[in-house]
Tab-separated table of C-alpha atoms in Angstrom:
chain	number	residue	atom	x	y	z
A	1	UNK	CA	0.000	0.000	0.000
A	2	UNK	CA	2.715	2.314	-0.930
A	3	UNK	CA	0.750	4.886	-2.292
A	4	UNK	CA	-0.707	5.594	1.244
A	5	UNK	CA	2.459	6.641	2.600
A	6	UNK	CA	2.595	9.907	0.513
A	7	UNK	CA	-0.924	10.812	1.673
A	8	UNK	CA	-0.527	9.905	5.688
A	9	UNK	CA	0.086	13.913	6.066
A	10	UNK	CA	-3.471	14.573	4.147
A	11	UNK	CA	-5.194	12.146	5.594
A	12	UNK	CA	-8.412	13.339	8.199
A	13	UNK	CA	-9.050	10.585	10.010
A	14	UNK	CA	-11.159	12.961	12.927
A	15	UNK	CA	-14.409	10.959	12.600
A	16	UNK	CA	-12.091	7.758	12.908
A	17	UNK	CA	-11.281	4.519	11.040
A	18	UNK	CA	-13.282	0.895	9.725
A	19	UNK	CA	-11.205	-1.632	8.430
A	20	UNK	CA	-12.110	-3.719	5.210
A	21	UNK	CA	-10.786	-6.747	4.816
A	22	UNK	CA	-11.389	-8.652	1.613
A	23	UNK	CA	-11.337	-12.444	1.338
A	24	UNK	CA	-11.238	-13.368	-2.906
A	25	UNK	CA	-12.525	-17.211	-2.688
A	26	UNK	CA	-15.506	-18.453	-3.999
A	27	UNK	CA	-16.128	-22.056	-4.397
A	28	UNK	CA	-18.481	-21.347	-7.153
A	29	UNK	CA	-19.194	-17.573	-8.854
A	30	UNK	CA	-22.659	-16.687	-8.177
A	31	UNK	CA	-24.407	-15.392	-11.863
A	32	UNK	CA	-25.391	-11.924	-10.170
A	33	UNK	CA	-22.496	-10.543	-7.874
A	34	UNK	CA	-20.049	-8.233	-9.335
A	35	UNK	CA	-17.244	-8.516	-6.626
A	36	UNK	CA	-13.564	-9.443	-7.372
A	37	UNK	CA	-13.237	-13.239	-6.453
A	38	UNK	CA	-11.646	-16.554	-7.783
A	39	UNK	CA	-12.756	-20.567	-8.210
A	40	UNK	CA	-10.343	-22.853	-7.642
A	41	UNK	CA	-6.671	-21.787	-5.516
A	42	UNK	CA	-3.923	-23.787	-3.574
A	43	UNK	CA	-3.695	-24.104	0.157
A	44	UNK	CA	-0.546	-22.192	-0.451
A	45	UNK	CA	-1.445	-19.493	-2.463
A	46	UNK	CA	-4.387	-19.056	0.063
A	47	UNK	CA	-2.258	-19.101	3.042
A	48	UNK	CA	-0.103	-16.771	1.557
A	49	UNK	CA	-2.362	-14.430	0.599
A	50	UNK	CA	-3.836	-14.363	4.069
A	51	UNK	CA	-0.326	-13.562	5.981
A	52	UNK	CA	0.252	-10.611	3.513
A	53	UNK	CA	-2.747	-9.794	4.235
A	54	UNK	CA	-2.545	-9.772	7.613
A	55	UNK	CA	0.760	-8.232	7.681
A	56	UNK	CA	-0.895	-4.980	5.831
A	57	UNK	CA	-3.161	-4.303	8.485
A	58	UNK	CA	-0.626	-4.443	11.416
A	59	UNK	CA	1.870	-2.671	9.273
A	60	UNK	CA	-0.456	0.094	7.684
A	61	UNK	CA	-2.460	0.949	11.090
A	62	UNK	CA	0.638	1.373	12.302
A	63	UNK	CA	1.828	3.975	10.092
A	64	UNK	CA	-1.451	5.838	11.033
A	65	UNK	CA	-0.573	5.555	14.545
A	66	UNK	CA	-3.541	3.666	15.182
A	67	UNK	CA	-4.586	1.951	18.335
A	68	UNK	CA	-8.421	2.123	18.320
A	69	UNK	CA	-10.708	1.295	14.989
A	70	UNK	CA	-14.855	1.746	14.717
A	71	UNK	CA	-15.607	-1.592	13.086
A	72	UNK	CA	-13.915	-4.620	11.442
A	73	UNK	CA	-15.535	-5.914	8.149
A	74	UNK	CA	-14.231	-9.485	6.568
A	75	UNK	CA	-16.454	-9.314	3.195
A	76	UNK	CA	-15.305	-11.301	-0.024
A	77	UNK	CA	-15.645	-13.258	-1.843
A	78	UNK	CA	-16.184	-16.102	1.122
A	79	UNK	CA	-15.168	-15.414	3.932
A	80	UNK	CA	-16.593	-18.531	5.423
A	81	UNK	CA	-13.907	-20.390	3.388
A	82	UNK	CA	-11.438	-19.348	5.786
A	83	UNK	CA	-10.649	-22.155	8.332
A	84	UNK	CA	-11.561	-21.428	12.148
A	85	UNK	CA	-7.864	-20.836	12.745
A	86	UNK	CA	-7.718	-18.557	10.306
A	87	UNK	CA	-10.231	-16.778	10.682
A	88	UNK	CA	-9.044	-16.738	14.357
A	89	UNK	CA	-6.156	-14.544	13.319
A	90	UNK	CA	-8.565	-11.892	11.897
A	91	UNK	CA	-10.983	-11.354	15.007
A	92	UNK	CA	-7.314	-11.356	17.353
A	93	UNK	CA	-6.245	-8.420	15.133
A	94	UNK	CA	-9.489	-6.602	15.461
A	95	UNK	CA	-9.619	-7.360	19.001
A	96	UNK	CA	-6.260	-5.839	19.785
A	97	UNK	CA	-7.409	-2.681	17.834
A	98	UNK	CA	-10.332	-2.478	19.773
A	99	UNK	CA	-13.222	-2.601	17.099
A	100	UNK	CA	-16.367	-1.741	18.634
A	101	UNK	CA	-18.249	-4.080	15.984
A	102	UNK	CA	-17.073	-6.986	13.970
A	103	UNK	CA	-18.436	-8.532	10.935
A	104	UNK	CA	-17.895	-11.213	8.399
A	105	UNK	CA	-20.313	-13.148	5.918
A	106	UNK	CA	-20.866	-16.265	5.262
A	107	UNK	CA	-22.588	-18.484	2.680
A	108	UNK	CA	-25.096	-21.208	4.214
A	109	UNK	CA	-23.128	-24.227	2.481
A	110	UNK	CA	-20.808	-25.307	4.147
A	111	UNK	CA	-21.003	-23.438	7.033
A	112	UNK	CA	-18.836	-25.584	9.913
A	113	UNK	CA	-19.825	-24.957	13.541
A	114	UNK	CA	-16.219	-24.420	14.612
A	115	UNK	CA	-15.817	-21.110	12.349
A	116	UNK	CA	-19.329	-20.206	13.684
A	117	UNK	CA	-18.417	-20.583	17.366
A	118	UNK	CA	-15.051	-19.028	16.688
A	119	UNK	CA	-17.111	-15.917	15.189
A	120	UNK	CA	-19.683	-15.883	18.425
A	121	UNK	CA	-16.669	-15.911	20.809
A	122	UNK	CA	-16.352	-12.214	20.431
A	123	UNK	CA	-19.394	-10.156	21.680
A	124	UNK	CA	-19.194	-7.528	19.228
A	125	UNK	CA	-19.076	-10.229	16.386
A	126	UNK	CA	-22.046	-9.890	13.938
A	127	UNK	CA	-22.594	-12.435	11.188
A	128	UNK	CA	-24.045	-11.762	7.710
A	129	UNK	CA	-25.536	-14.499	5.684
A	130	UNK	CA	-26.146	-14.749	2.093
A	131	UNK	CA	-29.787	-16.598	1.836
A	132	UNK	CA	-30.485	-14.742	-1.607
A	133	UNK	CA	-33.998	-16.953	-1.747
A	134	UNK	CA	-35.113	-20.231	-0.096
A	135	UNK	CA	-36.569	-21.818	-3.476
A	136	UNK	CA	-34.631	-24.505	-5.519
A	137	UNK	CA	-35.357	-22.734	-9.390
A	138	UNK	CA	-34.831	-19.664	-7.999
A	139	UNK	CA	-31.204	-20.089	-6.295
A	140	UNK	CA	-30.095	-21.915	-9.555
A	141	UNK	CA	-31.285	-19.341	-12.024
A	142	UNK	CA	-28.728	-17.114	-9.471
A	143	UNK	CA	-26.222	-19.989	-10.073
A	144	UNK	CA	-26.418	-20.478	-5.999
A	145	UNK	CA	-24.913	-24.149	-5.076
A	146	UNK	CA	-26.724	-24.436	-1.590
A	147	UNK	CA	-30.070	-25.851	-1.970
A	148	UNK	CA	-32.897	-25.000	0.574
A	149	UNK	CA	-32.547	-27.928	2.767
A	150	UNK	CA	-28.754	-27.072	3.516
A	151	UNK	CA	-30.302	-23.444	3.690
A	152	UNK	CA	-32.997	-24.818	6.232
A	153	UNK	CA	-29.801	-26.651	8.352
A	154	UNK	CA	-27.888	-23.636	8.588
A	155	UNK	CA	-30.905	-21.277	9.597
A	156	UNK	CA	-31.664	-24.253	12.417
A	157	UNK	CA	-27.771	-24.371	13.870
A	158	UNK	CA	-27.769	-20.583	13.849
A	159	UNK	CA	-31.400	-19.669	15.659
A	160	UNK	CA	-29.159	-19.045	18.945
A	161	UNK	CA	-27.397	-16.172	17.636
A	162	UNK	CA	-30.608	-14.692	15.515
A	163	UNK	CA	-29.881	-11.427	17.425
A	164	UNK	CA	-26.347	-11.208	16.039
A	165	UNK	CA	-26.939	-11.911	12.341
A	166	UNK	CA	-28.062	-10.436	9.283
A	167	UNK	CA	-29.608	-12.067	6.214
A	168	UNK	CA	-29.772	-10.969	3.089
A	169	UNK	CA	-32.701	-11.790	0.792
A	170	UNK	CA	-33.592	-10.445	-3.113
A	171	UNK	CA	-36.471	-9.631	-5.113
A	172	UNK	CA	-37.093	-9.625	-8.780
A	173	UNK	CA	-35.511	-13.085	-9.452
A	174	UNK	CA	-37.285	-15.038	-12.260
A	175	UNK	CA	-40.959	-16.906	-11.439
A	176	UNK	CA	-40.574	-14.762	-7.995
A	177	UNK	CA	-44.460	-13.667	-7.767
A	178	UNK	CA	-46.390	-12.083	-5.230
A	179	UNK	CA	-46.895	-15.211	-3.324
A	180	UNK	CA	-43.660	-16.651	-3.568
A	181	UNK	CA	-41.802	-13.511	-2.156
A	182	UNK	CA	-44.312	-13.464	0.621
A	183	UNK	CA	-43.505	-16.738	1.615
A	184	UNK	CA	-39.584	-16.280	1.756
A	185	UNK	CA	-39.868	-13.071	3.403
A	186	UNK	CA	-41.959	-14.514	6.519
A	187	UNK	CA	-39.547	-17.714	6.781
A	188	UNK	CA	-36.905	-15.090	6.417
A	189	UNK	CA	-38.988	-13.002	9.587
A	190	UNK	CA	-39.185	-16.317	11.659
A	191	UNK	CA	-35.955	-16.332	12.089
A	192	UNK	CA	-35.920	-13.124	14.077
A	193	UNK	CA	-32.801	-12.180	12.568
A	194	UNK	CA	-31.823	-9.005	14.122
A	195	UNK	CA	-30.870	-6.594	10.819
A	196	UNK	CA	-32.088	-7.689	7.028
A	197	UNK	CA	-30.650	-6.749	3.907
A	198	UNK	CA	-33.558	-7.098	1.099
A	199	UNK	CA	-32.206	-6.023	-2.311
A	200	UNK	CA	-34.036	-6.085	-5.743
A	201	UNK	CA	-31.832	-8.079	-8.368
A	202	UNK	CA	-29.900	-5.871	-10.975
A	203	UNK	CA	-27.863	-7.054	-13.829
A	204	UNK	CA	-24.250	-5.699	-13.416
A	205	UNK	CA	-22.171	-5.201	-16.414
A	206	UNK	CA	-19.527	-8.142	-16.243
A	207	UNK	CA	-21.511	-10.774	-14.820
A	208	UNK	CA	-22.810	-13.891	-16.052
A	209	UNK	CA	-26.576	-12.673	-15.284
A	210	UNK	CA	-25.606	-9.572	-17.519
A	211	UNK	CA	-25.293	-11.595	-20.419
A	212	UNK	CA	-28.790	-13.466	-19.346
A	213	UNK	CA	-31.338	-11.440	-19.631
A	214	UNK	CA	-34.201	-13.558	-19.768
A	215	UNK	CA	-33.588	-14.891	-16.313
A	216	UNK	CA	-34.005	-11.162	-15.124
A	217	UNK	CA	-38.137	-9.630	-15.037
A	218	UNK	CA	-38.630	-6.103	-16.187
A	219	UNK	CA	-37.020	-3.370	-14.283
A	220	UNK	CA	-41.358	-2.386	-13.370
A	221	UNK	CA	-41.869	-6.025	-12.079
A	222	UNK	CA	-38.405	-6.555	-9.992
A	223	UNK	CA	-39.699	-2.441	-8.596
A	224	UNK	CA	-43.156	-4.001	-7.749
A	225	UNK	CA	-41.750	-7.217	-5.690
A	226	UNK	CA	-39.626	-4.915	-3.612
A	227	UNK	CA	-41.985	-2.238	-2.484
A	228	UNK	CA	-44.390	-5.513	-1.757
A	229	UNK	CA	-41.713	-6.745	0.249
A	230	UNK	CA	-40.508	-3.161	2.149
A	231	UNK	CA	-44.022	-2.988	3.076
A	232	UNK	CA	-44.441	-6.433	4.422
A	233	UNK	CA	-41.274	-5.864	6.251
A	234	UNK	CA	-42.351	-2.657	7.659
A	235	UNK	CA	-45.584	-4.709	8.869
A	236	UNK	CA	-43.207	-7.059	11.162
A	237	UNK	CA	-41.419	-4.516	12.942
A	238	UNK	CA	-38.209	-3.794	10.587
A	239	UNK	CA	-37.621	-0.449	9.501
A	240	UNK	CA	-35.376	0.437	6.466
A	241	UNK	CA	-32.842	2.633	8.057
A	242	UNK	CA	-31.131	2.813	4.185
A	243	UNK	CA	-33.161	1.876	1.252
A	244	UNK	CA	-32.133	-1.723	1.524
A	245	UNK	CA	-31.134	-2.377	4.841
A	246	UNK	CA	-33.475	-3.013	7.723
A	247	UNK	CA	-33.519	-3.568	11.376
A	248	UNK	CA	-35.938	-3.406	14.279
A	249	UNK	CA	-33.044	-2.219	16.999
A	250	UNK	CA	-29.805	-3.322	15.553
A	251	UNK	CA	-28.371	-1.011	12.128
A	252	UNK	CA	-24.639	-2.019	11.182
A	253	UNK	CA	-22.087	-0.081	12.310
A	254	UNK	CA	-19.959	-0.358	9.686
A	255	UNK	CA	-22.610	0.213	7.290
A	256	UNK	CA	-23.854	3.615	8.660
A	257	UNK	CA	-19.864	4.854	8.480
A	258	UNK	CA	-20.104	3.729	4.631
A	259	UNK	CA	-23.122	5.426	3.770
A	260	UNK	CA	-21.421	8.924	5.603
A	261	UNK	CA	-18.271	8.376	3.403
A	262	UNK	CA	-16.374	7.721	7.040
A	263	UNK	CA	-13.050	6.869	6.793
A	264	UNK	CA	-12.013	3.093	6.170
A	265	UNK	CA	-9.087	1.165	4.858
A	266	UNK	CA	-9.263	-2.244	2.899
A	267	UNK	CA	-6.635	-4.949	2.490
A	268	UNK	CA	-6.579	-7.418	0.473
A	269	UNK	CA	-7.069	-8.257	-3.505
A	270	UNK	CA	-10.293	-6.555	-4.680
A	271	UNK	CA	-10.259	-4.144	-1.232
A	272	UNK	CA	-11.325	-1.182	-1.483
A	273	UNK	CA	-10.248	1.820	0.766
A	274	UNK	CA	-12.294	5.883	1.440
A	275	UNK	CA	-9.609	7.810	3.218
A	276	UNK	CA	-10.897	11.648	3.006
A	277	UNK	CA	-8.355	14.436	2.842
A	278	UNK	CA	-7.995	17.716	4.428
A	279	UNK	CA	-8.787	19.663	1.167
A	280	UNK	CA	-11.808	18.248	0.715
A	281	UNK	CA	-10.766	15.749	-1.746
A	282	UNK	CA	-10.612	11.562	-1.448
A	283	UNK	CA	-8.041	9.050	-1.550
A	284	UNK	CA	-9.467	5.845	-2.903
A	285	UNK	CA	-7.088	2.865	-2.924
A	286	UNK	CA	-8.199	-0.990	-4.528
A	287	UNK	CA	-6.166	-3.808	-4.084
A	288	UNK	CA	-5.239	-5.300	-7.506
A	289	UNK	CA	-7.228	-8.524	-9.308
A	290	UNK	CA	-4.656	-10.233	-10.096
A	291	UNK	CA	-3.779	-13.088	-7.796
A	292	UNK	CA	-0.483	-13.799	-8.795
A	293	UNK	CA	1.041	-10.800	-7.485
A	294	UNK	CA	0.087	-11.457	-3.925
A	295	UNK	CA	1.525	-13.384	-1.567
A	296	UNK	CA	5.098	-12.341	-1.543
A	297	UNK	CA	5.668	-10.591	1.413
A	298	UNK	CA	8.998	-8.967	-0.623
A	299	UNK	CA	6.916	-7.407	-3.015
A	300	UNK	CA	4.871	-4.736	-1.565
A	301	UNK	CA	5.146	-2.512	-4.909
A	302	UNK	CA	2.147	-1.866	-7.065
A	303	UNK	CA	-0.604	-4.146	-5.304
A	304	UNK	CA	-2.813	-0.962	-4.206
A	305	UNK	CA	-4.176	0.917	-7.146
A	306	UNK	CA	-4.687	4.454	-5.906
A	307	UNK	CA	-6.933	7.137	-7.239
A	308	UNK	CA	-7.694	10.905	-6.312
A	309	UNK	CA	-11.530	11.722	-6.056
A	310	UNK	CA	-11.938	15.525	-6.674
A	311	UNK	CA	-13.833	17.843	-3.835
A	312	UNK	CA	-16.526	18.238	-6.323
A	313	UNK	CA	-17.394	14.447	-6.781
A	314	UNK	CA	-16.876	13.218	-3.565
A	315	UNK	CA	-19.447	16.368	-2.364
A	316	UNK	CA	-21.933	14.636	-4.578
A	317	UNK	CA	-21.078	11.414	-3.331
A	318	UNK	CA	-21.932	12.631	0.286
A	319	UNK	CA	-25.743	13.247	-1.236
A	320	UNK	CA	-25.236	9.815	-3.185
A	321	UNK	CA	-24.680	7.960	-0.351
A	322	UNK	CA	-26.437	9.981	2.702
A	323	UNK	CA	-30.156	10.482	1.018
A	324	UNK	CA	-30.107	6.853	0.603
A	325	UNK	CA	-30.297	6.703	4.421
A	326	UNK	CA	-33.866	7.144	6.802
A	327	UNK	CA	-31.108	9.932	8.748
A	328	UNK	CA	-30.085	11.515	5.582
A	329	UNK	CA	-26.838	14.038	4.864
A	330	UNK	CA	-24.899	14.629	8.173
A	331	UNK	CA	-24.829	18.369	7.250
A	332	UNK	CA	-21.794	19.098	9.917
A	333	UNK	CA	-19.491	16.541	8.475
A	334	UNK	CA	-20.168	18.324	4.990
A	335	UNK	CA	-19.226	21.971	6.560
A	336	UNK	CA	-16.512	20.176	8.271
A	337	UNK	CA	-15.073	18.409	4.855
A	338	UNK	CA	-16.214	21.231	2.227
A	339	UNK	CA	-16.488	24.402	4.027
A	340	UNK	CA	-17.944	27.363	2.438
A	341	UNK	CA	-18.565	25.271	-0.657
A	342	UNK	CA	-21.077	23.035	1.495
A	343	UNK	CA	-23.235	25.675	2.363
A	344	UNK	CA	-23.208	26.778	-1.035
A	345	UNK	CA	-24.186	24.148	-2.335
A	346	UNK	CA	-26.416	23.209	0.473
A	347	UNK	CA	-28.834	26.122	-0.079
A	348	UNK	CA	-29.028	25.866	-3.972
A	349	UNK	CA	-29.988	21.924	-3.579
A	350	UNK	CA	-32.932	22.887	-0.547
A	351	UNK	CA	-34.429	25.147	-3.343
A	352	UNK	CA	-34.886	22.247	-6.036
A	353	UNK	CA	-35.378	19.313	-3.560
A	354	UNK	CA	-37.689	18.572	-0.637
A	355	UNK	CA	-35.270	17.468	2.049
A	356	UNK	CA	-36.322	17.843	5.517
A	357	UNK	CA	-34.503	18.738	8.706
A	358	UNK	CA	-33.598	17.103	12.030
A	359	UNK	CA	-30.855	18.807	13.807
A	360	UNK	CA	-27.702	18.577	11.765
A	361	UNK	CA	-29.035	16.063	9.504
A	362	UNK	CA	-30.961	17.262	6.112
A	363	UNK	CA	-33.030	13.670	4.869
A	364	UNK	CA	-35.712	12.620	2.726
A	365	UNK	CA	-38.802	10.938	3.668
A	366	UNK	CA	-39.769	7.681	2.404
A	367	UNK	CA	-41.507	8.581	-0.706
A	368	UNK	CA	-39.275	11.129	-1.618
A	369	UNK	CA	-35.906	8.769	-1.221
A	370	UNK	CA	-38.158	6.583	-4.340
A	371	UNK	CA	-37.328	9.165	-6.327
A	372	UNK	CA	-33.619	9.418	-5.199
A	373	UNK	CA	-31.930	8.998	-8.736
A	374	UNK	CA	-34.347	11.776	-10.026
A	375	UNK	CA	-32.301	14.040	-7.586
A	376	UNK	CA	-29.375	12.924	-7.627
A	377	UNK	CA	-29.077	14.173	-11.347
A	378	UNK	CA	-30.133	17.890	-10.133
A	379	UNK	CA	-27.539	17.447	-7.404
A	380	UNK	CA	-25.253	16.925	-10.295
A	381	UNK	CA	-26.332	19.580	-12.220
A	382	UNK	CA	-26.026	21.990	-9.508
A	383	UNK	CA	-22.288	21.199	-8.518
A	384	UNK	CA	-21.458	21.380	-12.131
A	385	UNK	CA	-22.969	24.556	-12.582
């Protein structure tokens, strides 16, 4: 992470720091997600990849003369591919930074109790679980290898800890109806889990599902299934706190510090880091895709990819991100980041938009954040004006 080093000066870390880490094994590509990982590695290469991994964090908080992080975040990829020692190694390193919340998702195949009790062992420890559906047609059209009775097994071994996981759950997938939704959402509900991440299925560029679009309902129909299911969830007690995340008392950590563009740092191939600057700009740094250059803890040159994000576009991404949430636009971090620009800005966009206030935040209510994209692109217009 070379490129860091020159920016350690710039850096404004005063709302503190997350940690990503990012695990890039699959043991089978799903059609729909657009994340950096791999099928098929060595024990070796893994292993490797994992130390240097490892060694990045220690070495790079470090340099930031860091002794405290908000949250810890193992996201992939698979994390549940890790074995329980491994993954042992990660929750010791946020432990000794003192994360306040840790996280790392799983897939329901293959889950082994060992890595699940090794999670659990740390009470800030938060597991996230891709369900995706509960349906046999539907998880293959998503090219999902668990089937709903290893689904079903999973759900039963985990019921102890429902308070301390998330599952995530998506509408729009092909011969989803009315009914069928329904159904998965209320065995999805009597689980208790305590936070729910209900998406509607999109066709990212690069992905097998991309190139499949007759396993993918009009954009109107996958729009109808989700607002059926928001409102359903609304009904059992779970409020969307961002448009696609939703909790009854628990909201992640970690993903209320993405959504306000807080600082974090990711390691690992295919992590990505938001490390604000001083002047208002953005430091965004990506581990690189290809494999083969990790794992040699010699060569430390060229495995971050680093990009500036102007003041301008990471202002709009502060809207981007913020109106997407039931809190909305933290409008002190913006005068804190921007300055005089930010309340510029601020007033010209209160003009065109109906946001509402509460305190220092500036939000939109829940019919309003529908139309989110449709101000978004005024927001645009504005700053480049």
């Amino acid at each position: 992470m070379q490129p860091l080093i020159n920016y350690i000066p710039q850096l404004d870390l005063s709302h503190g720091l997350s940690v990503y880490i990012h695990i890039p094994f699959c043991r089978h590509k799903c059609y729909f997600c657009d994340f950096f990982s791999v099928q098929g590695w060595s024990e070796y290469q893994r292993n490797r990849i994992i130390d240097q991994t490892l060694e990045h964090v220690r070495r790079y908080l470090e340099h930031l003369n860091i002794s405290k992080i908000e949250t810890f975040y193992l996201g992939g990829g698979t994390p549940s591919l890790l074995t329980a020692k491994q993954l042992q190694r990660f929750l010791d390193i946020a432990a000794q930074f003192h994360a306040h919340e840790i996280t790392a998702e799983a897939n329901p195949e293959g889950l082994e109790k060992e890595w699940v009790h090794t999670l659990f062992s740390y009470p800030q420890a938060r597991l996230s679980l891709g369900v995706q559906s509960f349906m046999t047609d539907e998880l293959k059209k998503l090219g999902r290898i668990v089937s709903p009775q290893e689904l079903e097994k999973s759900l039963q071994f985990l019921f102890n800890f429902h308070q301390r996981i998330n599952l995530d759950l998506l509408a729009g997938i092909h011969g989803q109806d009315e009914n069928v939704l329904t159904d998965e959402l209320r065995r999805l509900v009597d689980f208790q889990p305590a936070h729910i991440s209900f998406y509607m299925l999109t066709q990212e560029e690069g992905t097998p599902l991309f190139h499949r679009p007759h396993l993918v309902p009009p954009e109107e129909i996958r729009s109808e299934l989700w607002l059926l299911g928001k409102d359903f969830l609304h009904r059992c007690g779970y409020i969307d706190y961002e448009i696609s995340n939703f909790t009854q008392c628990c909201p992640s950590r970690h993903n209320q510090r993405y959504w306000q563009l807080h600082p974090y740092i990711g390691f690992g191939p295919g992590a990505v880091s938001n490390l604000p600057l001083n002047n208002g700009q953005a430091l965004r740094l990506q581990g690189i895709h290809r494999l083969s250059s990790w794992g040699d803890l010699d060569n430390e040159q060229n495995l971050y990819a680093a990009q500036i994000i102007s003041s301008e576009d990471f202002l709009f991404e502060h809207f981007m991100m913020g109106l997407r949430t039931r809190h909305g636009v933290d409008t002190d971090v913006l005068h804190h980041r921007f300055g005089e620009k930010a309340k510029a800005i601020l007033q010209k966009v209160e003009q065109l938009i109906p946001m509402k206030r509460n305190g220092i935040y500036q939000y939109l209510d829940d019919d309003a954040r529908l139309r989110l994209n449709r101000y978004l692109i005024q927001i645009m217009e504005i700053l480049d004006k």
